[in-house]
Amino acid sequence: MAKYGEGDKRWIVEDRPDGANVHNWHWAETDCLGWSRDLLTKLLNNLTVLDGEGNIHLKTKTVDKVDGEAYVNIRKGKIIPGYEISLSLSWEGEAKDADGKSLLKVDGVVEIPYIADENADEDPEVKISVKDEGPIGKRLKEAMLAKGKPLILEKVRVYVESIAKGGPVKDEVEAKKIATKSNSTAAVAAAAEAVKKEVVVEKKEVKKKKESKKGFKTISMTEKFSCRAKDLFEILMDENRWKGFSQSNAKISKEVGGQISIFDGSVTGTNLELQNGSLIVQKWRFGSWPDGIDSTVRLTLEEPEPGLTVVKLTHSDIPEEDRYGNATVVENTERGWRDLIFQRIRAVFGFGI
């Protein structure tokens, strides 16, 4: 898949005299970072957290930073969001005594380092700091954690739901559908006929592909590591080493039929087949997938020469969409294998080539 802003010629419609992207058939991408800043600012600015309860006053001030990328793709009228952003929000607090006299006023910062479509079903990490770390300052910080954090997460969920529905593109898509229906020119008719032909060709190609079930995809990757195969096998099957390179909790059984849980429980599964130093076959399921769906991971480890291990991954039966309708599951899974597993193993254990 092309990076944001570059496009992919296979999906870009040629320029039409009327500028129309008929039925949104071709890939249309909209930058949503500015829209994201505006919405998050509207949701999070000037929120009252506590207004005198326990003689404490807390409120958010302003969203000072929203960095990263956010976009919405439209393909065949389907909305496909993608986003990885970080957020910084200032807040203020004041503690008073029983007579209403101010004891201390503080300023602080709320940081959310990672809001992403791949974790749309999970609340992101929220870090809260305060400039005054004295006893009263800590008391205000604890109150912000207890009362402010849930309120902030509630607003973030509103953002996640909004961009999943199309963000700034939703109304545009509906407007284009109405405009297309009312346009009966010969150019649109010809384009519609071309679309029909494309559908027929696409359906024929799909029928030829027997390797994946309808609505599911398969990922295949080959990676090389500068290590012995048995060492890499041990890393992949050792929960403490998983914790080390993934920086997350992991529980991994080393027995066939045993359970696995990685990335803080985001992925769970079962060992189906294990051959020491050469083969790992597991059932994997992501928490964001629809109920009852499991995929199969097959990792073969070959050592064509001492100190060089070739890993062949086949990850099959991956659903095209998660339970929330996001169609980035396959892309995110492939990126997770590459960036969060293979690359981190190389970096942490020095197995790069």
mmCIF file of C-alpha atoms in Angstrom:
data_model
loop_
_atom_site.group_PDB
_atom_site.id
_atom_site.type_symbol
_atom_site.label_atom_id
_atom_site.label_comp_id
_atom_site.label_asym_id
_atom_site.label_seq_id
_atom_site.Cartn_x
_atom_site.Cartn_y
_atom_site.Cartn_z
ATOM 1 C CA MET A 1 0.000 0.000 0.000
ATOM 2 C CA ALA A 2 1.331 3.456 -0.874
ATOM 3 C CA LYS A 3 2.268 5.884 1.886
ATOM 4 C CA TYR A 4 -0.082 8.736 2.635
ATOM 5 C CA GLY A 5 0.296 11.504 0.061
ATOM 6 C CA GLU A 6 2.061 9.380 -2.546
ATOM 7 C CA GLY A 7 -0.919 7.489 -3.939
ATOM 8 C CA ASP A 8 -0.887 4.198 -5.787
ATOM 9 C CA LYS A 9 -1.405 4.300 -9.549
ATOM 10 C CA ARG A 10 -3.435 1.109 -9.449
ATOM 11 C CA TRP A 11 -6.135 2.889 -7.455
ATOM 12 C CA ILE A 12 -5.999 6.479 -8.768
ATOM 13 C CA VAL A 13 -8.719 7.458 -11.252
ATOM 14 C CA GLU A 14 -7.570 9.289 -14.381
ATOM 15 C CA ASP A 15 -8.621 12.948 -14.521
ATOM 16 C CA ARG A 16 -12.116 13.385 -15.947
ATOM 17 C CA PRO A 17 -13.333 16.628 -17.547
ATOM 18 C CA ASP A 18 -15.979 16.926 -14.825
ATOM 19 C CA GLY A 19 -13.589 15.935 -12.028
ATOM 20 C CA ALA A 20 -15.905 13.152 -10.873
ATOM 21 C CA ASN A 21 -14.800 10.013 -9.064
ATOM 22 C CA VAL A 22 -17.824 7.956 -10.079
ATOM 23 C CA HIS A 23 -19.404 6.086 -7.142
ATOM 24 C CA ASN A 24 -16.115 6.718 -5.257
ATOM 25 C CA TRP A 25 -14.970 3.573 -7.078
ATOM 26 C CA HIS A 26 -11.322 4.550 -7.094
ATOM 27 C CA TRP A 27 -9.186 5.230 -4.056
ATOM 28 C CA ALA A 28 -9.821 8.751 -2.704
ATOM 29 C CA GLU A 29 -7.725 9.904 0.244
ATOM 30 C CA THR A 30 -8.389 12.903 2.487
ATOM 31 C CA ASP A 31 -5.954 14.372 5.002
ATOM 32 C CA CYS A 32 -7.787 14.609 8.347
ATOM 33 C CA LEU A 33 -5.040 15.906 10.644
ATOM 34 C CA GLY A 34 -6.402 19.467 10.666
ATOM 35 C CA TRP A 35 -9.922 18.173 11.242
ATOM 36 C CA SER A 36 -8.582 15.979 14.064
ATOM 37 C CA ARG A 37 -6.934 18.969 15.752
ATOM 38 C CA ASP A 38 -10.143 20.983 15.510
ATOM 39 C CA LEU A 39 -12.376 18.215 16.860
ATOM 40 C CA LEU A 40 -10.051 17.248 19.719
ATOM 41 C CA THR A 41 -9.682 20.917 20.643
ATOM 42 C CA LYS A 42 -13.463 21.291 20.710
ATOM 43 C CA LEU A 43 -13.857 18.123 22.792
ATOM 44 C CA LEU A 44 -11.079 18.719 25.325
ATOM 45 C CA ASN A 45 -10.669 22.476 25.825
ATOM 46 C CA ASN A 46 -12.020 24.007 29.062
ATOM 47 C CA LEU A 47 -13.534 20.869 30.570
ATOM 48 C CA THR A 48 -14.584 21.179 34.219
ATOM 49 C CA VAL A 49 -13.353 18.065 36.039
ATOM 50 C CA LEU A 50 -14.065 19.038 39.658
ATOM 51 C CA ASP A 51 -15.814 22.177 40.835
ATOM 52 C CA GLY A 52 -15.282 22.275 44.577
ATOM 53 C CA GLU A 53 -15.834 18.642 45.479
ATOM 54 C CA GLY A 54 -13.419 17.896 48.339
ATOM 55 C CA ASN A 55 -12.319 21.558 48.149
ATOM 56 C CA ILE A 56 -10.626 20.823 44.828
ATOM 57 C CA HIS A 57 -11.099 22.615 41.522
ATOM 58 C CA LEU A 58 -9.799 21.011 38.321
ATOM 59 C CA LYS A 59 -10.248 21.896 34.661
ATOM 60 C CA THR A 60 -8.532 21.359 31.352
ATOM 61 C CA LYS A 61 -7.200 24.421 29.574
ATOM 62 C CA THR A 62 -6.132 24.000 25.946
ATOM 63 C CA VAL A 63 -5.032 21.322 23.532
ATOM 64 C CA ASP A 64 -1.486 22.493 22.875
ATOM 65 C CA LYS A 65 -0.378 19.864 20.360
ATOM 66 C CA VAL A 66 -1.800 17.222 18.045
ATOM 67 C CA ASP A 67 0.952 15.606 15.960
ATOM 68 C CA GLY A 68 1.129 12.611 13.653
ATOM 69 C CA GLU A 69 -1.053 11.645 10.720
ATOM 70 C CA ALA A 70 -4.750 11.111 10.164
ATOM 71 C CA TYR A 71 -6.559 10.373 6.943
ATOM 72 C CA VAL A 72 -9.677 8.767 5.536
ATOM 73 C CA ASN A 73 -9.684 6.636 2.395
ATOM 74 C CA ILE A 74 -12.779 6.010 0.308
ATOM 75 C CA ARG A 75 -12.863 2.868 -1.829
ATOM 76 C CA LYS A 76 -16.051 1.748 -3.553
ATOM 77 C CA GLY A 77 -17.990 4.022 -1.215
ATOM 78 C CA LYS A 78 -16.477 2.369 1.865
ATOM 79 C CA ILE A 79 -14.877 4.571 4.533
ATOM 80 C CA ILE A 80 -11.419 3.394 5.646
ATOM 81 C CA PRO A 81 -9.841 5.561 8.390
ATOM 82 C CA GLY A 82 -6.186 5.570 9.367
ATOM 83 C CA TYR A 83 -4.555 7.581 12.118
ATOM 84 C CA GLU A 84 -1.558 7.647 14.470
ATOM 85 C CA ILE A 85 -1.505 10.798 16.562
ATOM 86 C CA SER A 86 -0.149 12.101 19.849
ATOM 87 C CA LEU A 87 -1.786 14.773 21.966
ATOM 88 C CA SER A 88 -0.750 17.253 24.648
ATOM 89 C CA LEU A 89 -3.327 19.028 26.829
ATOM 90 C CA SER A 90 -2.706 21.573 29.605
ATOM 91 C CA TRP A 91 -4.726 21.577 32.831
ATOM 92 C CA GLU A 92 -4.936 23.559 36.038
ATOM 93 C CA GLY A 93 -5.965 22.801 39.588
ATOM 94 C CA GLU A 94 -6.541 24.534 42.879
ATOM 95 C CA ALA A 95 -6.900 23.237 46.426
ATOM 96 C CA LYS A 96 -8.744 25.265 49.065
ATOM 97 C CA ASP A 97 -9.201 24.927 52.796
ATOM 98 C CA ALA A 98 -12.551 24.535 54.570
ATOM 99 C CA ASP A 99 -13.030 28.313 54.599
ATOM 100 C CA GLY A 100 -12.501 28.592 50.863
ATOM 101 C CA LYS A 101 -9.008 30.039 51.108
ATOM 102 C CA SER A 102 -6.666 28.967 48.349
ATOM 103 C CA LEU A 103 -3.902 26.629 49.481
ATOM 104 C CA LEU A 104 -2.215 26.033 46.124
ATOM 105 C CA LYS A 105 -2.752 26.584 42.407
ATOM 106 C CA VAL A 106 -0.926 24.313 39.963
ATOM 107 C CA ASP A 107 -0.511 23.784 36.259
ATOM 108 C CA GLY A 108 -0.047 20.407 34.635
ATOM 109 C CA VAL A 109 0.057 18.519 31.365
ATOM 110 C CA VAL A 110 -1.924 15.563 30.031
ATOM 111 C CA GLU A 111 -0.103 13.563 27.362
ATOM 112 C CA ILE A 112 -1.591 10.841 25.171
ATOM 113 C CA PRO A 113 1.385 9.500 23.209
ATOM 114 C CA TYR A 114 -0.431 7.111 20.868
ATOM 115 C CA ILE A 115 -3.979 7.213 19.518
ATOM 116 C CA ALA A 116 -4.168 4.843 16.542
ATOM 117 C CA ASP A 117 -6.698 3.046 14.363
ATOM 118 C CA GLU A 118 -5.022 -0.302 15.114
ATOM 119 C CA ASN A 119 -6.034 0.133 18.780
ATOM 120 C CA ALA A 120 -9.466 1.637 18.127
ATOM 121 C CA ASP A 121 -11.133 -0.777 20.535
ATOM 122 C CA GLU A 122 -8.757 0.038 23.414
ATOM 123 C CA ASP A 123 -8.326 3.158 25.537
ATOM 124 C CA PRO A 124 -4.939 4.782 24.865
ATOM 125 C CA GLU A 125 -2.310 5.415 27.525
ATOM 126 C CA VAL A 126 -2.796 8.706 29.392
ATOM 127 C CA LYS A 127 0.083 10.378 31.249
ATOM 128 C CA ILE A 128 -0.666 13.160 33.727
ATOM 129 C CA SER A 129 2.027 15.383 35.230
ATOM 130 C CA VAL A 130 2.010 18.397 37.532
ATOM 131 C CA LYS A 131 4.634 21.123 37.929
ATOM 132 C CA ASP A 132 4.432 21.210 41.734
ATOM 133 C CA GLU A 133 5.270 17.782 43.204
ATOM 134 C CA GLY A 134 4.660 18.812 46.829
ATOM 135 C CA PRO A 135 2.006 17.108 48.996
ATOM 136 C CA ILE A 136 -0.848 19.306 47.754
ATOM 137 C CA GLY A 137 0.389 19.156 44.174
ATOM 138 C CA LYS A 138 0.430 15.366 44.317
ATOM 139 C CA ARG A 139 -3.071 15.399 45.783
ATOM 140 C CA LEU A 140 -4.293 17.472 42.825
ATOM 141 C CA LYS A 141 -2.511 15.172 40.379
ATOM 142 C CA GLU A 142 -4.149 12.100 41.952
ATOM 143 C CA ALA A 143 -7.543 13.772 41.694
ATOM 144 C CA MET A 144 -6.871 14.508 38.025
ATOM 145 C CA LEU A 145 -5.968 10.866 37.453
ATOM 146 C CA ALA A 146 -9.092 9.646 39.246
ATOM 147 C CA LYS A 147 -11.607 12.100 37.786
ATOM 148 C CA GLY A 148 -9.982 13.761 34.795
ATOM 149 C CA LYS A 149 -8.583 10.713 33.025
ATOM 150 C CA PRO A 150 -11.977 8.961 32.545
ATOM 151 C CA LEU A 151 -13.495 12.198 31.230
ATOM 152 C CA ILE A 152 -10.618 12.701 28.762
ATOM 153 C CA LEU A 153 -10.856 9.100 27.547
ATOM 154 C CA GLU A 154 -14.593 9.548 27.008
ATOM 155 C CA LYS A 155 -13.866 12.501 24.708
ATOM 156 C CA VAL A 156 -11.140 10.569 22.858
ATOM 157 C CA ARG A 157 -13.642 7.782 22.195
ATOM 158 C CA VAL A 158 -15.946 10.357 20.590
ATOM 159 C CA TYR A 159 -13.090 11.292 18.243
ATOM 160 C CA VAL A 160 -12.378 7.626 17.402
ATOM 161 C CA GLU A 161 -16.043 6.985 16.622
ATOM 162 C CA SER A 162 -16.269 10.153 14.518
ATOM 163 C CA ILE A 163 -13.289 9.371 12.282
ATOM 164 C CA ALA A 164 -14.460 5.744 11.930
ATOM 165 C CA LYS A 165 -17.673 7.149 10.410
ATOM 166 C CA GLY A 166 -15.676 9.238 7.923
ATOM 167 C CA GLY A 167 -14.849 12.403 9.827
ATOM 168 C CA PRO A 168 -14.959 15.355 7.411
ATOM 169 C CA VAL A 169 -15.597 13.006 4.481
ATOM 170 C CA LYS A 170 -18.893 11.500 5.641
ATOM 171 C CA ASP A 171 -21.114 14.333 4.424
ATOM 172 C CA GLU A 172 -19.104 14.614 1.223
ATOM 173 C CA VAL A 173 -19.639 10.935 0.420
ATOM 174 C CA GLU A 174 -23.381 11.240 0.936
ATOM 175 C CA ALA A 175 -23.500 14.402 -1.192
ATOM 176 C CA LYS A 176 -21.622 12.690 -4.024
ATOM 177 C CA LYS A 177 -24.013 9.749 -3.941
ATOM 178 C CA ILE A 178 -26.971 12.121 -4.340
ATOM 179 C CA ALA A 179 -25.225 14.091 -7.094
ATOM 180 C CA THR A 180 -24.335 10.923 -8.963
ATOM 181 C CA LYS A 181 -27.925 9.670 -8.884
ATOM 182 C CA SER A 182 -29.224 12.958 -10.324
ATOM 183 C CA ASN A 183 -26.604 13.143 -13.088
ATOM 184 C CA SER A 184 -27.770 11.366 -16.210
ATOM 185 C CA THR A 185 -25.159 12.622 -18.707
ATOM 186 C CA ALA A 186 -23.605 10.310 -21.253
ATOM 187 C CA ALA A 187 -20.207 10.607 -19.575
ATOM 188 C CA VAL A 188 -21.546 9.238 -16.296
ATOM 189 C CA ALA A 189 -23.380 6.452 -18.124
ATOM 190 C CA ALA A 190 -20.184 5.459 -19.897
ATOM 191 C CA ALA A 191 -18.262 5.512 -16.638
ATOM 192 C CA ALA A 192 -20.903 3.344 -14.977
ATOM 193 C CA GLU A 193 -20.617 0.811 -17.791
ATOM 194 C CA ALA A 194 -16.847 0.756 -17.362
ATOM 195 C CA VAL A 195 -17.319 0.132 -13.654
ATOM 196 C CA LYS A 196 -19.599 -2.820 -14.387
ATOM 197 C CA LYS A 197 -16.950 -4.356 -16.607
ATOM 198 C CA GLU A 198 -14.333 -3.812 -13.915
ATOM 199 C CA VAL A 199 -16.567 -5.587 -11.390
ATOM 200 C CA VAL A 200 -16.927 -8.596 -13.685
ATOM 201 C CA VAL A 201 -13.158 -8.834 -14.151
ATOM 202 C CA GLU A 202 -12.546 -8.406 -10.444
ATOM 203 C CA LYS A 203 -15.056 -11.141 -9.565
ATOM 204 C CA LYS A 204 -13.390 -13.529 -11.985
ATOM 205 C CA GLU A 205 -10.007 -12.834 -10.438
ATOM 206 C CA VAL A 206 -11.380 -13.419 -6.943
ATOM 207 C CA LYS A 207 -12.769 -16.799 -7.984
ATOM 208 C CA LYS A 208 -9.327 -17.835 -9.165
ATOM 209 C CA LYS A 209 -7.795 -17.190 -5.775
ATOM 210 C CA LYS A 210 -8.347 -20.295 -3.696
ATOM 211 C CA GLU A 211 -5.862 -19.499 -0.951
ATOM 212 C CA SER A 212 -8.166 -17.260 1.094
ATOM 213 C CA LYS A 213 -11.780 -17.478 2.165
ATOM 214 C CA LYS A 214 -14.148 -14.707 1.150
ATOM 215 C CA GLY A 215 -13.677 -11.737 3.463
ATOM 216 C CA PHE A 216 -10.305 -13.000 4.700
ATOM 217 C CA LYS A 217 -6.716 -12.439 3.614
ATOM 218 C CA THR A 218 -3.324 -14.122 3.973
ATOM 219 C CA ILE A 219 -0.011 -12.423 4.773
ATOM 220 C CA SER A 220 3.250 -13.996 3.591
ATOM 221 C CA MET A 221 6.646 -12.631 4.614
ATOM 222 C CA THR A 222 10.259 -13.814 4.481
ATOM 223 C CA GLU A 223 12.763 -12.309 6.928
ATOM 224 C CA LYS A 224 16.468 -12.949 7.589
ATOM 225 C CA PHE A 225 18.221 -12.832 10.960
ATOM 226 C CA SER A 226 21.867 -13.041 11.908
ATOM 227 C CA CYS A 227 21.512 -15.800 14.508
ATOM 228 C CA ARG A 228 20.992 -19.529 14.983
ATOM 229 C CA ALA A 229 17.497 -20.872 14.313
ATOM 230 C CA LYS A 230 17.239 -22.393 17.786
ATOM 231 C CA ASP A 231 17.981 -19.022 19.396
ATOM 232 C CA LEU A 232 15.238 -17.277 17.443
ATOM 233 C CA PHE A 233 12.815 -20.099 18.215
ATOM 234 C CA GLU A 234 13.534 -19.682 21.936
ATOM 235 C CA ILE A 235 12.887 -15.930 21.736
ATOM 236 C CA LEU A 236 9.542 -16.433 20.011
ATOM 237 C CA MET A 237 8.468 -19.018 22.593
ATOM 238 C CA ASP A 238 9.797 -17.325 25.753
ATOM 239 C CA GLU A 239 7.403 -14.929 27.467
ATOM 240 C CA ASN A 240 10.137 -12.998 29.282
ATOM 241 C CA ARG A 241 11.942 -12.257 26.023
ATOM 242 C CA TRP A 242 8.626 -11.292 24.431
ATOM 243 C CA LYS A 243 8.129 -8.823 27.263
ATOM 244 C CA GLY A 244 11.623 -7.486 26.616
ATOM 245 C CA PHE A 245 11.426 -6.734 22.914
ATOM 246 C CA SER A 246 7.705 -5.847 22.781
ATOM 247 C CA GLN A 247 7.701 -3.742 25.965
ATOM 248 C CA SER A 248 4.362 -5.310 26.887
ATOM 249 C CA ASN A 249 3.013 -8.154 28.988
ATOM 250 C CA ALA A 250 3.109 -11.666 27.552
ATOM 251 C CA LYS A 251 2.176 -15.191 28.630
ATOM 252 C CA ILE A 252 3.352 -18.005 26.381
ATOM 253 C CA SER A 253 2.967 -21.731 26.944
ATOM 254 C CA LYS A 254 5.673 -23.944 25.461
ATOM 255 C CA GLU A 255 3.319 -26.903 25.111
ATOM 256 C CA VAL A 256 1.121 -27.928 22.185
ATOM 257 C CA GLY A 257 -2.430 -26.959 23.122
ATOM 258 C CA GLY A 258 -1.138 -24.361 25.572
ATOM 259 C CA GLN A 259 -2.424 -20.794 25.604
ATOM 260 C CA ILE A 260 -0.642 -17.619 24.533
ATOM 261 C CA SER A 261 -1.359 -13.963 25.294
ATOM 262 C CA ILE A 262 0.834 -11.158 23.914
ATOM 263 C CA PHE A 263 0.841 -7.372 23.607
ATOM 264 C CA ASP A 264 -0.967 -6.890 26.940
ATOM 265 C CA GLY A 265 -3.662 -9.375 25.941
ATOM 266 C CA SER A 266 -4.497 -7.701 22.627
ATOM 267 C CA VAL A 267 -3.613 -10.986 20.915
ATOM 268 C CA THR A 268 -4.568 -14.381 22.338
ATOM 269 C CA GLY A 269 -4.286 -17.874 20.958
ATOM 270 C CA THR A 270 -3.184 -21.491 21.195
ATOM 271 C CA ASN A 271 -0.141 -23.524 20.186
ATOM 272 C CA LEU A 272 -1.173 -25.958 17.426
ATOM 273 C CA GLU A 273 2.206 -27.453 16.451
ATOM 274 C CA LEU A 274 5.754 -26.953 17.735
ATOM 275 C CA GLN A 275 9.008 -28.382 16.364
ATOM 276 C CA ASN A 276 11.976 -27.192 18.382
ATOM 277 C CA GLY A 277 14.093 -24.774 16.387
ATOM 278 C CA SER A 278 12.181 -25.136 13.117
ATOM 279 C CA LEU A 279 8.382 -24.691 13.281
ATOM 280 C CA ILE A 280 5.739 -22.744 15.199
ATOM 281 C CA VAL A 281 2.044 -23.031 14.298
ATOM 282 C CA GLN A 282 -0.408 -21.082 16.426
ATOM 283 C CA LYS A 283 -4.006 -19.934 16.432
ATOM 284 C CA TRP A 284 -4.179 -16.130 16.832
ATOM 285 C CA ARG A 285 -7.076 -13.847 17.606
ATOM 286 C CA PHE A 286 -7.073 -10.070 18.020
ATOM 287 C CA GLY A 287 -9.432 -8.528 20.543
ATOM 288 C CA SER A 288 -10.798 -6.073 17.967
ATOM 289 C CA TRP A 289 -11.932 -8.822 15.576
ATOM 290 C CA PRO A 290 -15.540 -9.966 15.318
ATOM 291 C CA ASP A 291 -16.486 -12.776 17.692
ATOM 292 C CA GLY A 292 -15.671 -16.326 16.638
ATOM 293 C CA ILE A 293 -12.862 -15.445 14.203
ATOM 294 C CA ASP A 294 -9.415 -17.026 14.598
ATOM 295 C CA SER A 295 -6.437 -16.852 12.262
ATOM 296 C CA THR A 296 -3.523 -19.258 11.791
ATOM 297 C CA VAL A 297 0.130 -18.261 12.145
ATOM 298 C CA ARG A 298 2.769 -20.530 10.633
ATOM 299 C CA LEU A 299 6.453 -19.700 11.184
ATOM 300 C CA THR A 300 9.115 -21.913 9.611
ATOM 301 C CA LEU A 301 12.731 -21.350 10.641
ATOM 302 C CA GLU A 302 15.474 -22.496 8.271
ATOM 303 C CA GLU A 303 19.236 -22.199 8.738
ATOM 304 C CA PRO A 304 20.860 -22.426 5.281
ATOM 305 C CA GLU A 305 24.246 -21.694 6.874
ATOM 306 C CA PRO A 306 25.447 -21.346 10.472
ATOM 307 C CA GLY A 307 24.488 -17.968 11.922
ATOM 308 C CA LEU A 308 21.898 -17.165 9.239
ATOM 309 C CA THR A 309 18.235 -17.899 9.896
ATOM 310 C CA VAL A 310 15.468 -17.422 7.341
ATOM 311 C CA VAL A 311 11.962 -17.053 8.754
ATOM 312 C CA LYS A 312 8.989 -17.698 6.500
ATOM 313 C CA LEU A 313 5.692 -16.382 7.871
ATOM 314 C CA THR A 314 2.258 -17.315 6.616
ATOM 315 C CA HIS A 315 -0.573 -15.650 8.538
ATOM 316 C CA SER A 316 -3.900 -16.837 7.088
ATOM 317 C CA ASP A 317 -7.611 -16.192 7.678
ATOM 318 C CA ILE A 318 -7.136 -12.540 8.663
ATOM 319 C CA PRO A 319 -10.499 -10.709 8.462
ATOM 320 C CA GLU A 320 -10.636 -7.726 6.134
ATOM 321 C CA GLU A 321 -12.556 -5.687 8.714
ATOM 322 C CA ASP A 322 -12.640 -5.503 12.499
ATOM 323 C CA ARG A 323 -15.808 -5.444 14.594
ATOM 324 C CA TYR A 324 -16.040 -1.661 14.136
ATOM 325 C CA GLY A 325 -15.958 -1.747 10.325
ATOM 326 C CA ASN A 326 -12.346 -0.548 9.999
ATOM 327 C CA ALA A 327 -10.837 -2.077 6.858
ATOM 328 C CA THR A 328 -7.187 -1.649 7.901
ATOM 329 C CA VAL A 329 -6.861 -5.005 9.688
ATOM 330 C CA VAL A 330 -4.605 -6.702 7.115
ATOM 331 C CA GLU A 331 -2.396 -3.643 6.702
ATOM 332 C CA ASN A 332 -2.037 -3.175 10.461
ATOM 333 C CA THR A 333 -1.305 -6.872 11.029
ATOM 334 C CA GLU A 334 1.446 -6.891 8.401
ATOM 335 C CA ARG A 335 2.932 -3.705 9.840
ATOM 336 C CA GLY A 336 2.795 -5.215 13.337
ATOM 337 C CA TRP A 337 4.771 -8.277 12.252
ATOM 338 C CA ARG A 338 7.352 -6.158 10.490
ATOM 339 C CA ASP A 339 7.775 -3.249 12.925
ATOM 340 C CA LEU A 340 6.674 -4.563 16.331
ATOM 341 C CA ILE A 341 8.058 -8.109 16.144
ATOM 342 C CA PHE A 342 10.764 -8.725 13.517
ATOM 343 C CA GLN A 343 12.434 -5.310 13.615
ATOM 344 C CA ARG A 344 12.374 -5.129 17.406
ATOM 345 C CA ILE A 345 13.903 -8.601 17.742
ATOM 346 C CA ARG A 346 16.745 -7.437 15.498
ATOM 347 C CA ALA A 347 17.200 -4.236 17.478
ATOM 348 C CA VAL A 348 17.001 -5.718 20.977
ATOM 349 C CA PHE A 349 18.993 -8.912 20.392
ATOM 350 C CA GLY A 350 21.386 -7.617 17.734
ATOM 351 C CA PHE A 351 20.229 -10.041 15.033
ATOM 352 C CA GLY A 352 20.239 -7.496 12.195
ATOM 353 C CA ILE A 353 21.862 -8.245 8.851
#
